[in-house]
Structure formats: C-alpha cells, structure tokens
XYZ file of C-alpha atoms in Angstrom:
124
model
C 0.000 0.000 0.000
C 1.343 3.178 -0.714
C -0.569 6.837 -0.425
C -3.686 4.848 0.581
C -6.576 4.738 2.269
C -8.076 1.479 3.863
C -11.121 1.730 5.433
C -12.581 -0.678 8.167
C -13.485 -4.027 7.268
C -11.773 -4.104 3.839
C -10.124 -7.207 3.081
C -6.925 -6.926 0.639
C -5.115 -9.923 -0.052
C -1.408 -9.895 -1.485
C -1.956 -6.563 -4.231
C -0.563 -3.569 -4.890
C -2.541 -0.274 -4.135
C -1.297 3.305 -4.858
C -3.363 7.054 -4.475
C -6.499 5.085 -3.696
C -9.418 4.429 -1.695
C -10.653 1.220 -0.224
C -13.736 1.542 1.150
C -16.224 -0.367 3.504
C -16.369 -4.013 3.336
C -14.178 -3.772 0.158
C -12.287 -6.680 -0.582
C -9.172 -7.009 -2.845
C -7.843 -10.170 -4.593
C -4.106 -11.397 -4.510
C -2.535 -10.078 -7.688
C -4.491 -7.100 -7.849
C -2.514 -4.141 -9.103
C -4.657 -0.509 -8.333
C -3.849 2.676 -9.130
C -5.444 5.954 -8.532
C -8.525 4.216 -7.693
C -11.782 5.217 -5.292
C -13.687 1.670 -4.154
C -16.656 2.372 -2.910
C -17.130 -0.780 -0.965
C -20.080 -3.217 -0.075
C -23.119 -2.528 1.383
C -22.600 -6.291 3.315
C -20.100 -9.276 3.085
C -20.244 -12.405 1.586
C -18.069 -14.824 3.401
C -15.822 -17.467 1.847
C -18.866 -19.982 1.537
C -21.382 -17.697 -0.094
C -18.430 -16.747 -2.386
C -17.562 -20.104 -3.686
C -21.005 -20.666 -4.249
C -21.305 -17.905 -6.750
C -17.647 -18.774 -8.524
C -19.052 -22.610 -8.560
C -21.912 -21.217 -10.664
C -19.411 -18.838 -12.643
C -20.627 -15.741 -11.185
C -18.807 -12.960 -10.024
C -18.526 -12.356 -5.948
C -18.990 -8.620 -4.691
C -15.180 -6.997 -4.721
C -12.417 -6.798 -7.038
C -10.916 -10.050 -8.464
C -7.542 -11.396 -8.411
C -5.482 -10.460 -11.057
C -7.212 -7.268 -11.785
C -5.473 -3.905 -12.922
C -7.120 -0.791 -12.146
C -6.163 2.399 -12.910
C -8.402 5.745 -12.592
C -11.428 4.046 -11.902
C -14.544 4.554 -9.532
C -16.036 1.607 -8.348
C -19.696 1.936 -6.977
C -20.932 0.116 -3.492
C -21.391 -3.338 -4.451
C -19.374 -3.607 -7.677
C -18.705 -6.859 -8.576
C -14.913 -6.775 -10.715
C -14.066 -10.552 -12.105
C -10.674 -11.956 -12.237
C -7.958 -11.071 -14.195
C -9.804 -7.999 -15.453
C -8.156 -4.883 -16.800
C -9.654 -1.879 -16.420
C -7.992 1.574 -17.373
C -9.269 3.395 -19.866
C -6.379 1.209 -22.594
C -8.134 3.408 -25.816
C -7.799 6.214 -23.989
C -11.545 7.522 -24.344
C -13.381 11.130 -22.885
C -16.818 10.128 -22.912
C -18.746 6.559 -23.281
C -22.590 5.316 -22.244
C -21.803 1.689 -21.671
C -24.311 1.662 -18.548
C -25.904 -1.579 -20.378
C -22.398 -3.438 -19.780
C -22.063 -1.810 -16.009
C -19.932 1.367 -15.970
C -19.410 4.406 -18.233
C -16.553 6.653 -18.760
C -16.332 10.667 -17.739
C -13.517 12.976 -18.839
C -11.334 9.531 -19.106
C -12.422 8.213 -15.928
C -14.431 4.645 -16.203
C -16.715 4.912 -13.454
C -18.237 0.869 -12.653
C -21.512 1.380 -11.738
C -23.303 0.344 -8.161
C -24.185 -3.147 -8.332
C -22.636 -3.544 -11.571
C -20.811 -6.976 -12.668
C -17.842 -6.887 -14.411
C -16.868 -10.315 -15.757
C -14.094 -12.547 -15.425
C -11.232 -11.187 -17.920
C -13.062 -8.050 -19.385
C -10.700 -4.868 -20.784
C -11.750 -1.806 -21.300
C-alpha cells in the first residue's frame, strides 16, 4: 500500500494499491494491481462460503478479483470486478454510455456502476 486509504473491514489480499481508496467491506484479490482508484465498498459481506457458491456457478462475488489492474477508476458500493480484469481506460476515451455493460466513462475516468458486474477477464 502506498498513499492509501483502507477503510474498516476491507479485506486486501497480497496486491498492490497506490493514491487510492478502499472503502467499507471492500475486498481485494491477490494479484491485484490498483492505481489511482476510489472503491466504494459493499453494502454487506459475503463470506468465503457464499463466495464459492457464486464462482461454482461462474458468477462474479462482490469486490475486485484477483489479477485485476485498475487504474483511474470509480467503483460503486457493491461492484462486482471478475478476475484477471483490466480496467484503465487502454483506448484512452473522454466520454462513453456503456451503462448496459455496467460502468461508463467521464472525462477519461471509467466509473463501474453500483451493483454492476464486471466479468471474469473483461478490458476496457
């Protein structure tokens, strides 16, 4: 962790975080790699059983997967970010309405919307 924020009950596994914000109930994946970042958090957890049921059914559990890269995003409460995602902006765009596939984008800044899923592997 470096120039960042960790609020209580956030769970963050082996990643590296720097000029972000984990929020409440936020949990972070081993491998994750964030970067100027603002996690909104969970409204509620999901322990380890609930969230092997939903990766048995190949679902996505609330929090950010392992693997994932983020970089100047805004994750919503309850955003749901898959597994080896990558997330930052990679075509470099100002403005996009992708609200149908769970986040848009805002003077370059993809904002993941709340309750949005984000699955397994996406880039944007």
């Amino acid at each position: 962790l470096s120039d960042t924020i960790v609020s209580h009950g956030a769970m963050v596994a082996d990643s590296v975080i720097k000029h972000s914000i984990v929020g409440l109930r936020a949990r972070v994946g081993a491998g994750a790699n964030i970067e100027d970042t603002m996690i909104m958090g969970a409204d509620f957890y999901e322990d380890d059983e609930q969230r092997a049921v939903l990766e048995a059914q190949g679902k996505v559990p609330i929090g950010i997967g392992a693997g994932t890269t983020l970089k100047n995003v805004i994750v919503d409460k309850n955003g749901r970010i898959g597994k080896n995602c990558t997330i930052i902006n990679k075509d470099n765009v100002q403005e996009a309405a992708m609200e149908d596939q769970g986040y848009y984008i805002r003077d370059g800044i993809v904002v993941v919307l709340r309750n949005a899923t984000i699955p397994d592997g996406t880039v944007i």
